[in-house]
Short mmCIF file of C-alpha atoms and ligand atoms in Angstrom, two decimals:
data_model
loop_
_atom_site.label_atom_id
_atom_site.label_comp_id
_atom_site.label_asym_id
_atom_site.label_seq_id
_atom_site.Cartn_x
_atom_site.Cartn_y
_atom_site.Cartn_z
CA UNK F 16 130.58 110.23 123.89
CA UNK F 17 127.32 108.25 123.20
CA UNK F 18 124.94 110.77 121.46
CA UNK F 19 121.19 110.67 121.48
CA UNK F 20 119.44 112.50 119.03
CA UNK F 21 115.80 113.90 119.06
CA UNK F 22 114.53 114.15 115.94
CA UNK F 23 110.97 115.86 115.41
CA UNK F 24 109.66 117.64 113.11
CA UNK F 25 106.56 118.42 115.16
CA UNK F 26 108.68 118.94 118.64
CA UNK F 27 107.57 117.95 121.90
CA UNK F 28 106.85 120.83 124.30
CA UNK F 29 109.79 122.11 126.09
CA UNK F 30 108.84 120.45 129.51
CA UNK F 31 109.46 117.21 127.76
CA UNK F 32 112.39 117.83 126.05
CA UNK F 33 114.04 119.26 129.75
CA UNK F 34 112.73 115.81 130.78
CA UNK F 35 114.29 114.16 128.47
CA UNK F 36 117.79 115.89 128.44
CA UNK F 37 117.49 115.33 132.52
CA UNK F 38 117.24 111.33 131.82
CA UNK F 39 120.22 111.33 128.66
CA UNK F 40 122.72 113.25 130.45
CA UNK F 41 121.82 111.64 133.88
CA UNK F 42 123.27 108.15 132.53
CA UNK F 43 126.24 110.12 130.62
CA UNK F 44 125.23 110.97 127.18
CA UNK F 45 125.25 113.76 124.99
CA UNK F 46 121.78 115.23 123.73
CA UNK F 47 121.50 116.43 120.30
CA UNK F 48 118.51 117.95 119.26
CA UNK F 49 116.87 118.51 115.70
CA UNK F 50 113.08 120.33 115.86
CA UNK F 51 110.77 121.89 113.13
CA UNK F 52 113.61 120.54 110.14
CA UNK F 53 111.59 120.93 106.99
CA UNK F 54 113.99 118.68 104.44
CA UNK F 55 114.77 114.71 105.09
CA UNK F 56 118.55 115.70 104.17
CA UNK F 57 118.44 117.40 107.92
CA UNK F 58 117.46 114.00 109.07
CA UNK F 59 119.55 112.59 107.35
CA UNK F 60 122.71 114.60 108.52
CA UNK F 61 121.85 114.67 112.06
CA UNK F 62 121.51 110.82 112.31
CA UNK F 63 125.35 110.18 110.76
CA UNK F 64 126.83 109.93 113.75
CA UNK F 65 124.35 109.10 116.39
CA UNK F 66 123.78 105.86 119.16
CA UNK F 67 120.48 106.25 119.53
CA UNK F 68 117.31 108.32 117.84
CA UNK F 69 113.92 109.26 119.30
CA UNK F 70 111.53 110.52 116.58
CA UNK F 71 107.84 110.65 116.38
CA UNK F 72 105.81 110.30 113.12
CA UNK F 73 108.78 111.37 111.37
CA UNK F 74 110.23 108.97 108.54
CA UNK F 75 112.74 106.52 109.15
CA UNK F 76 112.50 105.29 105.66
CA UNK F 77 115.81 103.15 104.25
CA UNK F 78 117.81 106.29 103.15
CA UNK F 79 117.33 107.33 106.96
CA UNK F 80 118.47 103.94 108.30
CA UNK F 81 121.44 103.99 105.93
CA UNK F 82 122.58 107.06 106.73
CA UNK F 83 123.13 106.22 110.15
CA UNK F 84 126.40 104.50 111.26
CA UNK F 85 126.62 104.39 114.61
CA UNK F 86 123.05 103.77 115.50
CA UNK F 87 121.53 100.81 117.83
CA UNK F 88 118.50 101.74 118.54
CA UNK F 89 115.63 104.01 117.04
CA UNK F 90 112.65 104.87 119.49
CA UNK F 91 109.30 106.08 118.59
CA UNK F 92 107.46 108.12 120.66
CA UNK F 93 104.85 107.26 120.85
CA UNK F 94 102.20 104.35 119.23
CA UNK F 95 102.18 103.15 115.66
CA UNK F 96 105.58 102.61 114.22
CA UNK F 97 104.62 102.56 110.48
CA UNK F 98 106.54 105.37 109.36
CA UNK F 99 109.87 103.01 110.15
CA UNK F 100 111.36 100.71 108.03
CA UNK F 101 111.52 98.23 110.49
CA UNK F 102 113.43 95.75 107.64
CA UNK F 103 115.91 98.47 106.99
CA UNK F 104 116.84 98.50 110.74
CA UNK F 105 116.60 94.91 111.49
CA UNK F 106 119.31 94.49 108.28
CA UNK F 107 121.46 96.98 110.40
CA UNK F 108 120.80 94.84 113.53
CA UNK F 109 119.30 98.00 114.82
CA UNK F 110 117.02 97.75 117.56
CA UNK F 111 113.68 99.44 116.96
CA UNK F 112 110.83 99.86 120.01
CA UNK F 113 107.72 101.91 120.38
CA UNK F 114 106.39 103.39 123.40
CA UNK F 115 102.83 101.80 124.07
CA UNK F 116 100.01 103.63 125.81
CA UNK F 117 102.03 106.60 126.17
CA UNK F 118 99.81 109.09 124.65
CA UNK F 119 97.12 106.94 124.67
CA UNK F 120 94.92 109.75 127.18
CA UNK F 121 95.75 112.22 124.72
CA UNK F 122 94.71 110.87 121.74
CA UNK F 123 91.43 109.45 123.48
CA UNK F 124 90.47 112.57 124.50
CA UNK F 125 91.02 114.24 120.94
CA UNK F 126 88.46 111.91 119.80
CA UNK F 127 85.74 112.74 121.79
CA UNK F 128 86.78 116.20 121.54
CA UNK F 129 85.97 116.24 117.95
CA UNK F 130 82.34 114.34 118.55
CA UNK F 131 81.57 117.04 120.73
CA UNK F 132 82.20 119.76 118.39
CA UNK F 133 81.04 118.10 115.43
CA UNK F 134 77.89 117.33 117.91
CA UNK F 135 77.31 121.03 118.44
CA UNK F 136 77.82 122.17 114.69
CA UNK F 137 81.32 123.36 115.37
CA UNK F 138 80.10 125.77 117.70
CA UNK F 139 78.25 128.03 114.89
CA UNK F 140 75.48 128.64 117.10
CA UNK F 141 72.75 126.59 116.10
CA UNK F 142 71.30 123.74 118.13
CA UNK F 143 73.35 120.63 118.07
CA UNK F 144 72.86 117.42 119.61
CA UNK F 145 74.22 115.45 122.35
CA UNK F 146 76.67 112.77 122.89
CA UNK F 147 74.48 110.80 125.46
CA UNK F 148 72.85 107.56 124.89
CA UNK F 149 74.53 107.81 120.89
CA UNK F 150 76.03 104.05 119.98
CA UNK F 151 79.71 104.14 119.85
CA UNK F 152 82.20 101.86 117.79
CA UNK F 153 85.51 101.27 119.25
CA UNK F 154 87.48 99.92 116.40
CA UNK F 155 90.78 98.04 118.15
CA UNK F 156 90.73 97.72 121.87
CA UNK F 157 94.12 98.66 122.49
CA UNK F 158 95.33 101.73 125.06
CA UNK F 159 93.86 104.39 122.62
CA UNK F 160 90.39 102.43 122.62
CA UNK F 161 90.16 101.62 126.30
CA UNK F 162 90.94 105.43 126.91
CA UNK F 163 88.00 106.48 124.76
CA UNK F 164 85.73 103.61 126.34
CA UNK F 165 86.33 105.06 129.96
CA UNK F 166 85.75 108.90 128.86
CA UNK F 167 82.32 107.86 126.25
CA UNK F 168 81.37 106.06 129.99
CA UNK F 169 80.90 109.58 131.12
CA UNK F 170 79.14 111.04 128.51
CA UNK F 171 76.73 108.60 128.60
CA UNK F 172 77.33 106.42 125.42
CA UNK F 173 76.52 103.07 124.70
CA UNK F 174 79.44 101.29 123.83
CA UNK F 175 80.83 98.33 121.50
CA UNK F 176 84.12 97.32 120.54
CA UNK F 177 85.75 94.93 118.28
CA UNK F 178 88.82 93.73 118.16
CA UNK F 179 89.92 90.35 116.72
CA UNK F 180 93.32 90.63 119.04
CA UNK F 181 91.58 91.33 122.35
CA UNK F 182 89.19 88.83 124.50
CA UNK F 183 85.64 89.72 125.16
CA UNK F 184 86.10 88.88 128.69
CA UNK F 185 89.41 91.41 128.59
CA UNK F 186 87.02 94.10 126.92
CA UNK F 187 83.37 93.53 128.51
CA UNK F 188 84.96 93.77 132.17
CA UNK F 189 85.07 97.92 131.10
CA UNK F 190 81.32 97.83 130.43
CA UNK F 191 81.57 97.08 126.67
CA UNK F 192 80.00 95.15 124.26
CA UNK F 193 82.66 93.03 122.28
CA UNK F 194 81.15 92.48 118.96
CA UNK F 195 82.41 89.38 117.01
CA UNK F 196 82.72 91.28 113.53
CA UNK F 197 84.11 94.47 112.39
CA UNK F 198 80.71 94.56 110.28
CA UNK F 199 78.68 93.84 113.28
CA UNK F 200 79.98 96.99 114.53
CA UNK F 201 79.58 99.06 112.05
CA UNK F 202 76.29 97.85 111.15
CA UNK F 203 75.46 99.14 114.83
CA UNK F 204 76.65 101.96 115.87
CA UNK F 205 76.61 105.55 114.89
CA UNK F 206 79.84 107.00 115.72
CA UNK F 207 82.98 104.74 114.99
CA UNK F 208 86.04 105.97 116.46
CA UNK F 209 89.08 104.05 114.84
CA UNK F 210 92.20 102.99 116.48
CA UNK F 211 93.54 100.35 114.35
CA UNK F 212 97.38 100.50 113.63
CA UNK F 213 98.58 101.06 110.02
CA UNK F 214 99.42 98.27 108.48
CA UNK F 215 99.53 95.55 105.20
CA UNK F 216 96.15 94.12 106.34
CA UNK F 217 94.58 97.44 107.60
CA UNK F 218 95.74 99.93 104.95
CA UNK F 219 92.59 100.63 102.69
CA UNK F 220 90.75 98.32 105.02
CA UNK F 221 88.44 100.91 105.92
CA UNK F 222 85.56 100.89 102.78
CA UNK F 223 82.30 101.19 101.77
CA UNK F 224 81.18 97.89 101.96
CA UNK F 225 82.24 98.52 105.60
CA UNK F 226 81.21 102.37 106.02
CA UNK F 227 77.54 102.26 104.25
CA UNK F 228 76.86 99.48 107.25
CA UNK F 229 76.15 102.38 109.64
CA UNK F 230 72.78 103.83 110.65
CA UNK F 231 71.59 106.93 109.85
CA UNK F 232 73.21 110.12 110.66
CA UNK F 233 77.02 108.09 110.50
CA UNK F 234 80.10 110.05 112.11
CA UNK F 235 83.52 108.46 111.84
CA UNK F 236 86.13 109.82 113.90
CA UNK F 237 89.73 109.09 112.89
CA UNK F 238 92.77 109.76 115.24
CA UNK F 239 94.36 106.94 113.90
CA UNK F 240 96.07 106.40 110.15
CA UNK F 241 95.06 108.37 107.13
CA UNK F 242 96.39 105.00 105.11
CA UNK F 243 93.92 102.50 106.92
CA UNK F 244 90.47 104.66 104.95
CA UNK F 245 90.06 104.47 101.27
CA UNK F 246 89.46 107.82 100.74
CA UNK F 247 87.34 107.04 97.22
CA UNK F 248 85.17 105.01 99.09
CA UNK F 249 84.58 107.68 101.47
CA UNK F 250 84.07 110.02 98.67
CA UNK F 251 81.38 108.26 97.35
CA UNK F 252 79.49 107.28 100.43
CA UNK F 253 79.72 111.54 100.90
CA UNK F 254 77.97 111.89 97.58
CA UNK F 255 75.46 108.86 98.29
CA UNK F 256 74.60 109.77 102.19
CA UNK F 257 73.89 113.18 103.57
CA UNK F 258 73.76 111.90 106.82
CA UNK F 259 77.56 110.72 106.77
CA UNK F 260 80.33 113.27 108.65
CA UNK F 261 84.25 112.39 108.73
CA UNK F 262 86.36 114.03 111.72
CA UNK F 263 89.62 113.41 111.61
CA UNK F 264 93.14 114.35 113.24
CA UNK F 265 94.85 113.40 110.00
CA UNK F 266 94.20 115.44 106.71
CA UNK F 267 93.31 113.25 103.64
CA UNK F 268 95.25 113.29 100.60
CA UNK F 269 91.93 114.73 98.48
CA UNK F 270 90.90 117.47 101.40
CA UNK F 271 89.99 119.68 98.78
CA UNK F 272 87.18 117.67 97.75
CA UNK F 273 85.70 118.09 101.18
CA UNK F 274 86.20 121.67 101.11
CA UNK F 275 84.24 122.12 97.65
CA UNK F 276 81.64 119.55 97.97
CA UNK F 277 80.62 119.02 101.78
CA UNK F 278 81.03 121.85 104.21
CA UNK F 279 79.21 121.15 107.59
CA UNK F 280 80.31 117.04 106.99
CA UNK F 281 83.49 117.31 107.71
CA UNK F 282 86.36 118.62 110.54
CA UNK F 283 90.12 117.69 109.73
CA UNK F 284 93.11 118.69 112.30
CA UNK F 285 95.23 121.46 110.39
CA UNK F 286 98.24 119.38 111.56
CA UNK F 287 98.55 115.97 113.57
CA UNK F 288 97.66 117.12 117.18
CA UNK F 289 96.23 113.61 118.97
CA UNK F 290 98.70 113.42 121.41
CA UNK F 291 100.25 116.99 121.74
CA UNK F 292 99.79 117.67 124.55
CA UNK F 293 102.68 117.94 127.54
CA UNK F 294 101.55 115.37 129.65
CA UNK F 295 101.83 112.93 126.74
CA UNK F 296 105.13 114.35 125.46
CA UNK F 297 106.39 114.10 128.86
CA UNK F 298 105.21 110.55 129.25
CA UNK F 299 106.33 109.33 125.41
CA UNK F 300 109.24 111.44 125.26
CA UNK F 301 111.02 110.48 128.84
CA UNK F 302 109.53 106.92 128.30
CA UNK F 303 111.69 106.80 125.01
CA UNK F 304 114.74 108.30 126.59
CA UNK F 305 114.66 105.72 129.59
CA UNK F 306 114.06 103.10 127.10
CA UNK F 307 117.24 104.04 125.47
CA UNK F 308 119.41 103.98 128.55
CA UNK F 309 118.27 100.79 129.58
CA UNK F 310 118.84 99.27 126.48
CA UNK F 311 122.02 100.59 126.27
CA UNK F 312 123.23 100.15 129.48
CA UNK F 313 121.67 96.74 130.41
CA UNK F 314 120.71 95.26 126.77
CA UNK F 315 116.48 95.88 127.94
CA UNK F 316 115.10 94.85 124.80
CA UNK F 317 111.36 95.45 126.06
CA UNK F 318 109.19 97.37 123.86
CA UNK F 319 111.38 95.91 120.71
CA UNK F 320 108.70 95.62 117.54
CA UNK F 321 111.55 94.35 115.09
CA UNK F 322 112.00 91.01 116.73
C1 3PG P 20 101.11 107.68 117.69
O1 3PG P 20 101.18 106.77 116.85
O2 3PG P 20 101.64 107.59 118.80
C2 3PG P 20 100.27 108.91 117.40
O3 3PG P 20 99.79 108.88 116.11
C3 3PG P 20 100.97 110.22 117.71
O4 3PG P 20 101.82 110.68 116.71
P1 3PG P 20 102.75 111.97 116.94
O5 3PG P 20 103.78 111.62 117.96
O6 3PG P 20 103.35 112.27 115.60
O7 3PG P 20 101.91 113.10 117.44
#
């Protein structure tokens, strides 16, 4: 029987998962689930003898890929695709597809989420400030960035985007300014919320050259990649600019810096929660799993990112 294998370390809520089963065994196939494995050799087992995989940010690195002899197609969950080896699967002629926009509401509202309670002193009951009339950055225009664009509409913020991919026309029609440089927008606004994908021209791409651009006080908000900020950069503009905060829903690699140096500057997720929530595990999740069965029932290749 053609087996379908869930792989996530951080699982989707049990709603989705029912979802999902619902879809797999509807079109005849056998659900096999692995949740909350802690080594990559459980990976690594379950994916011997599989069809098909749906994982989130878990690694599909080449020992993954390898492992896996039966597979066709590997679906993420979900957004940014970075933690695949996309050459690994296209060697294996395995087809490998995201699910855009998914969790995009999710992940949009995490963001403001965290400029609110970095806004109100993480609720320590002093006086904080409000989100109203504040400049937003949207940095990439894509589902994640439009989501945040329509929710900062109702707090009141002034918004700018940029995003060298995306029309001005396609982003000013949402009551945006479309700035023409990523400097331009730094160099204006006071919050920057990134949304750029992980990848060789973003990693790192996020400096001080860049960072020190924004007015005084400075908040950068990042749901996005760890990988795309140079965390010694950051480190440095911490130590040169009191007025600079970092929120973020991934942990950097040199947290503990934070923790010694810069309490009050800082908020980082304990683990990656932007889109866990059950709407967007039902939407990712059962969007992956129909993805699957069409592709494997009537060759869909939509969604494919290893063309
Ligand atoms: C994505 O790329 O879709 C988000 O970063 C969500 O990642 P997650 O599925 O691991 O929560």
């Amino acid at each position: 029987m053609t087996k379908i294998l869930i792989a996530t370390d951080k699982p989707f809520a049990p709603i989705a998962v029912k979802g999902i089963r619902k879809v797999i065994e509807e079109a005849g196939f056998e659900l096999v689930l692995l949740e909350n494995y802690t080594s990559p050799n459980d990976f690594i087992s379950a994916i011997a003898d599989v069809d098909a995989v749906i994982i989130r940010s878990d690694k599909a690195d080449k020992a993954v890929i390898d492992a896996a002899k039966n597979l066709k197609i590997i679906i993420r969950a979900g957004a940014g695709y970075d933690n695949i080896d996309l050459q690994a699967a296209t060697e294996k002629g395995i087809c490998a597809m995201n699910t855009p926009g998914q969790n995009s509401n999710a992940v949009a509202e995490l963001a403001l989420g965290l400029m609110v309670y970095h806004a109100r002193n993480f609720f320590n009951g002093k006086s904080g400030f409000e989100l109203k009339d504040k400049k937003l950055g949207i940095h990439a225009y894509g589902y994640v960035g439009k989501n945040v664009a329509r929710i900062a509409h109702g707090f009141g913020m002034k918004i700018f985007a940029f995003d060298p991919f995306i029309s001005k026309d396609e982003i000013e029609k949402d009551g945006v300014t479309a700035v023409a440089s990523a400097e331009e927008l730094y160099s204006t606004c006071n919050y920057i919320s990134l949304h750029i994908p992980a990848n060789s021209q973003t990693k790192q791409s996020i400096n001080y050259t860049l960072l020190s651009k924004m007015p005084s006080p400075a908040v950068l908000v990042n749901t996005a990649r760890a990988e795309v900020i140079q965390e010694a950069d950051l480190l440095k503009l911490f130590a040169d600019r009191k007025d600079f905060s970092y929120l973020s829903d991934v942990e950097p690699t040199n947290k503990a810096e934070f923790e010694a140096t810069y309490k009050g500057r800082y908020f980082f997720t304990p683990k990656k929660m932007g889109a866990q929530t059950e709407e967007a595990n039902i939407n990712a999740g059962i969007g992956a799993a129909r993805q699957i069965v069409n592709f494997l029932k009537n060759g869909d290749r939509t969604f494919q990112v290893n063309k």
